[in-house]
PDB file of C-alpha atoms in Angstrom:
ATOM      1  CA  MET A 244       7.195 -10.232  26.491  1.00  0.00           C
ATOM      2  CA  GLU A 245       4.295  -9.589  24.103  1.00  0.00           C
ATOM      3  CA  GLU A 246       3.539 -11.326  20.814  1.00  0.00           C
ATOM      4  CA  ILE A 247       3.218  -8.519  18.265  1.00  0.00           C
ATOM      5  CA  LEU A 248       2.961 -10.455  14.964  1.00  0.00           C
ATOM      6  CA  THR A 249       1.812 -13.934  13.983  1.00  0.00           C
ATOM      7  CA  ILE A 250       2.687 -14.806  10.392  1.00  0.00           C
ATOM      8  CA  TYR A 251       1.288 -17.909   8.716  1.00  0.00           C
ATOM      9  CA  ILE A 252       3.739 -19.083   6.042  1.00  0.00           C
ATOM     10  CA  ASP A 253       2.844 -21.385   3.134  1.00  0.00           C
ATOM     11  CA  LEU A 254       5.813 -22.857   1.255  1.00  0.00           C
ATOM     12  CA  THR A 255       5.592 -22.635  -2.542  1.00  0.00           C
ATOM     13  CA  LYS A 256       8.935 -23.906  -3.899  1.00  0.00           C
ATOM     14  CA  VAL A 257      12.183 -25.311  -2.491  1.00  0.00           C
ATOM     15  CA  TYR A 258      15.539 -25.293  -4.324  1.00  0.00           C
ATOM     16  CA  GLU A 259      18.598 -27.119  -2.947  1.00  0.00           C
ATOM     17  CA  VAL A 260      22.229 -27.594  -3.820  1.00  0.00           C
ATOM     18  CA  LYS A 261      24.702 -29.786  -1.894  1.00  0.00           C
ATOM     19  CA  GLY A 262      28.358 -29.302  -2.618  1.00  0.00           C
ATOM     20  CA  LYS A 263      31.562 -30.816  -1.282  1.00  0.00           C
ATOM     21  CA  SER A 264      32.068 -28.185   1.415  1.00  0.00           C
ATOM     22  CA  ALA A 265      28.621 -26.662   1.865  1.00  0.00           C
ATOM     23  CA  GLU A 266      24.925 -26.782   1.099  1.00  0.00           C
ATOM     24  CA  ALA A 267      22.271 -24.145   0.448  1.00  0.00           C
ATOM     25  CA  VAL A 268      18.486 -24.078   0.301  1.00  0.00           C
ATOM     26  CA  ILE A 269      16.199 -21.366  -1.063  1.00  0.00           C
ATOM     27  CA  ILE A 270      12.580 -21.568   0.073  1.00  0.00           C
ATOM     28  CA  ASN A 271       9.952 -19.377  -1.604  1.00  0.00           C
ATOM     29  CA  PHE A 272       6.746 -18.698   0.315  1.00  0.00           C
ATOM     30  CA  THR A 273       3.489 -16.769   0.589  1.00  0.00           C
ATOM     31  CA  GLY A 274       1.292 -16.227   3.614  1.00  0.00           C
ATOM     32  CA  ASN A 275      -0.616 -13.833   5.799  1.00  0.00           C
ATOM     33  CA  CYS A 276      -0.366 -12.075   9.130  1.00  0.00           C
ATOM     34  CA  LYS A 277      -3.076 -11.692  11.747  1.00  0.00           C
ATOM     35  CA  GLY A 278      -2.891  -9.899  15.042  1.00  0.00           C
ATOM     36  CA  LYS A 279      -3.565  -6.980  17.348  1.00  0.00           C
ATOM     37  CA  TYR A 280      -1.259  -4.544  15.535  1.00  0.00           C
ATOM     38  CA  PHE A 281      -1.306  -5.623  11.880  1.00  0.00           C
ATOM     39  CA  ASN A 282      -3.292  -7.759   9.439  1.00  0.00           C
ATOM     40  CA  GLY A 283      -2.121  -8.382   5.892  1.00  0.00           C
ATOM     41  CA  ASN A 284      -0.499 -10.624   3.316  1.00  0.00           C
ATOM     42  CA  VAL A 285       3.025 -11.603   2.306  1.00  0.00           C
ATOM     43  CA  LEU A 286       3.810  -9.968  -1.033  1.00  0.00           C
ATOM     44  CA  PRO A 287       5.316 -12.066  -3.865  1.00  0.00           C
ATOM     45  CA  GLY A 288       9.039 -12.670  -3.405  1.00  0.00           C
ATOM     46  CA  GLY A 289       9.169 -13.970   0.174  1.00  0.00           C
ATOM     47  CA  VAL A 290      12.297 -16.118   0.530  1.00  0.00           C
ATOM     48  CA  ASP A 291      14.197 -17.999   3.221  1.00  0.00           C
ATOM     49  CA  THR A 292      17.855 -18.676   2.419  1.00  0.00           C
ATOM     50  CA  GLN A 293      19.590 -21.377   4.429  1.00  0.00           C
ATOM     51  CA  LYS A 294      23.347 -22.039   4.226  1.00  0.00           C
ATOM     52  CA  GLU A 295      25.624 -24.516   5.914  1.00  0.00           C
ATOM     53  CA  PHE A 296      29.385 -24.400   5.400  1.00  0.00           C
ATOM     54  CA  TYR A 297      30.720 -27.636   6.918  1.00  0.00           C
ATOM     55  CA  PRO A 298      31.373 -28.005   9.848  1.00  0.00           C
ATOM     56  CA  GLN A 299      29.716 -24.697  10.834  1.00  0.00           C
ATOM     57  CA  ASN A 300      26.112 -24.456  12.000  1.00  0.00           C
ATOM     58  CA  ARG A 301      23.323 -23.775   9.501  1.00  0.00           C
ATOM     59  CA  THR A 302      22.211 -20.140   9.150  1.00  0.00           C
ATOM     60  CA  LEU A 303      18.725 -18.998   8.146  1.00  0.00           C
ATOM     61  CA  SER A 304      17.772 -15.625   6.701  1.00  0.00           C
ATOM     62  CA  ALA A 305      14.181 -14.924   5.680  1.00  0.00           C
ATOM     63  CA  ARG A 306      13.214 -11.704   3.911  1.00  0.00           C
ATOM     64  CA  TYR A 307       9.698 -10.700   2.992  1.00  0.00           C
ATOM     65  CA  MET A 308       7.307  -7.782   2.746  1.00  0.00           C
ATOM     66  CA  LEU A 309       3.791  -7.599   4.143  1.00  0.00           C
ATOM     67  CA  ASP A 310       1.022  -5.389   2.788  1.00  0.00           C
ATOM     68  CA  GLY A 311      -1.986  -4.682   4.988  1.00  0.00           C
ATOM     69  CA  ILE A 312      -3.734  -2.583   7.622  1.00  0.00           C
ATOM     70  CA  ASP A 313      -2.184  -1.305  10.851  1.00  0.00           C
ATOM     71  CA  ASP A 314      -3.844  -0.871  14.240  1.00  0.00           C
ATOM     72  CA  ALA A 315      -4.892   2.680  13.266  1.00  0.00           C
ATOM     73  CA  GLY A 316      -6.832   1.348  10.250  1.00  0.00           C
ATOM     74  CA  LYS A 317      -4.285   2.703   7.759  1.00  0.00           C
ATOM     75  CA  ASN A 318      -2.825   0.883   4.756  1.00  0.00           C
ATOM     76  CA  CYS A 319       0.845   0.150   5.282  1.00  0.00           C
ATOM     77  CA  ARG A 320       3.728  -2.106   4.413  1.00  0.00           C
ATOM     78  CA  MET A 321       6.220  -3.888   6.569  1.00  0.00           C
ATOM     79  CA  PHE A 322       9.579  -5.409   5.564  1.00  0.00           C
ATOM     80  CA  ILE A 323      10.862  -8.182   7.818  1.00  0.00           C
ATOM     81  CA  GLU A 324      14.326  -9.706   7.881  1.00  0.00           C
ATOM     82  CA  ASN A 325      14.428 -12.653  10.256  1.00  0.00           C
ATOM     83  CA  GLU A 326      17.740 -14.411  10.943  1.00  0.00           C
ATOM     84  CA  ALA A 327      18.853 -17.378  13.040  1.00  0.00           C
ATOM     85  CA  VAL A 328      21.635 -19.880  13.575  1.00  0.00           C
ATOM     86  CA  LEU A 329      20.791 -23.497  14.367  1.00  0.00           C
ATOM     87  CA  ASP A 330      22.640 -25.119  17.235  1.00  0.00           C
ATOM     88  CA  GLY A 331      24.883 -28.182  16.931  1.00  0.00           C
ATOM     89  CA  GLU A 332      21.818 -30.451  17.134  1.00  0.00           C
ATOM     90  CA  LYS A 333      20.229 -28.524  14.209  1.00  0.00           C
ATOM     91  CA  GLN A 334      17.637 -27.060  16.592  1.00  0.00           C
ATOM     92  CA  LEU A 335      16.362 -23.481  16.562  1.00  0.00           C
ATOM     93  CA  ASP A 336      16.265 -21.589  19.850  1.00  0.00           C
ATOM     94  CA  HIS A 337      14.972 -18.265  18.496  1.00  0.00           C
ATOM     95  CA  THR A 338      15.188 -15.898  15.551  1.00  0.00           C
ATOM     96  CA  THR A 339      16.267 -12.266  15.428  1.00  0.00           C
ATOM     97  CA  PRO A 340      13.740 -10.231  13.420  1.00  0.00           C
ATOM     98  CA  LYS A 341      14.284  -6.687  12.154  1.00  0.00           C
ATOM     99  CA  ILE A 342      11.321  -4.639  10.894  1.00  0.00           C
ATOM    100  CA  ILE A 343      10.991  -1.601   8.633  1.00  0.00           C
ATOM    101  CA  THR A 344       7.519  -0.085   8.229  1.00  0.00           C
ATOM    102  CA  ASP A 345       5.877   2.981   6.737  1.00  0.00           C
ATOM    103  CA  SER A 346       3.164   2.844   9.420  1.00  0.00           C
ATOM    104  CA  LYS A 347       3.329   5.773  11.845  1.00  0.00           C
ATOM    105  CA  SER A 348       1.512   3.835  14.564  1.00  0.00           C
ATOM    106  CA  LEU A 349       3.854   0.824  14.203  1.00  0.00           C
ATOM    107  CA  SER A 350       7.114   2.747  13.809  1.00  0.00           C
ATOM    108  CA  TRP A 351       8.086   1.654  17.355  1.00  0.00           C
ATOM    109  CA  MET A 352       8.680  -1.847  15.909  1.00  0.00           C
ATOM    110  CA  GLU A 353      11.764  -0.551  14.079  1.00  0.00           C
ATOM    111  CA  GLU A 354      13.548   0.137  17.380  1.00  0.00           C
ATOM    112  CA  ALA A 355      12.040  -2.575  19.583  1.00  0.00           C
ATOM    113  CA  TYR A 356      14.066  -5.501  20.915  1.00  0.00           C
ATOM    114  CA  LEU A 357      12.440  -8.428  19.083  1.00  0.00           C
ATOM    115  CA  LYS A 358      12.765 -12.210  19.200  1.00  0.00           C
ATOM    116  CA  GLY A 359      10.962 -14.794  17.123  1.00  0.00           C
ATOM    117  CA  THR A 360      10.024 -18.442  17.189  1.00  0.00           C
ATOM    118  CA  ILE A 361       9.011 -20.797  14.396  1.00  0.00           C
ATOM    119  CA  GLU A 362       6.248 -23.355  14.817  1.00  0.00           C
ATOM    120  CA  PRO A 363       5.809 -26.042  12.158  1.00  0.00           C
ATOM    121  CA  LYS A 364       2.487 -26.440  10.360  1.00  0.00           C
ATOM    122  CA  GLU A 365       1.415 -28.528   7.395  1.00  0.00           C
ATOM    123  CA  GLU A 366       3.014 -27.152   4.195  1.00  0.00           C
ATOM    124  CA  GLY A 367       4.728 -24.321   6.073  1.00  0.00           C
ATOM    125  CA  CYS A 368       5.237 -22.730   9.457  1.00  0.00           C
ATOM    126  CA  ILE A 369       3.927 -20.097  11.849  1.00  0.00           C
ATOM    127  CA  ILE A 370       6.296 -17.290  12.793  1.00  0.00           C
ATOM    128  CA  HIS A 371       5.716 -15.657  16.167  1.00  0.00           C
ATOM    129  CA  ILE A 372       7.440 -12.308  16.746  1.00  0.00           C
ATOM    130  CA  PHE A 373       7.677 -11.009  20.309  1.00  0.00           C
ATOM    131  CA  LYS A 374       8.562  -7.602  21.728  1.00  0.00           C
ATOM    132  CA  MET A 375      10.910  -8.227  24.635  1.00  0.00           C
ATOM    133  CA  ASP A 376      10.600  -6.029  27.725  1.00  0.00           C
TER     134      ASP A 376
END
């Protein structure tokens, strides 16, 4: 297991609605990514959508695009969709990230088996994405 991306997320706005049978949250964010393979910034429009249809577990789905420099020194972009389901205790075990990139040197990320974790930080979180062996 190798950490391939570390993304530092800063929350900008949170919108919530709680209904009779469900609730939803939309979280807008910005941020940046630093690491061995890629360094860059979250482009405007990053969003995490969380839904909970009672009594089912809460689902999370974050979508965002990064703009930066790959490990070959080339400008590139990366789209990440990161999904998860909380357990019955509302805890997160791991996320399932999917990546699309126009970087030739990082194209392997599109087919890699990836898992993610989320670490809280003040005013946001840190997303760790790992390539599983």
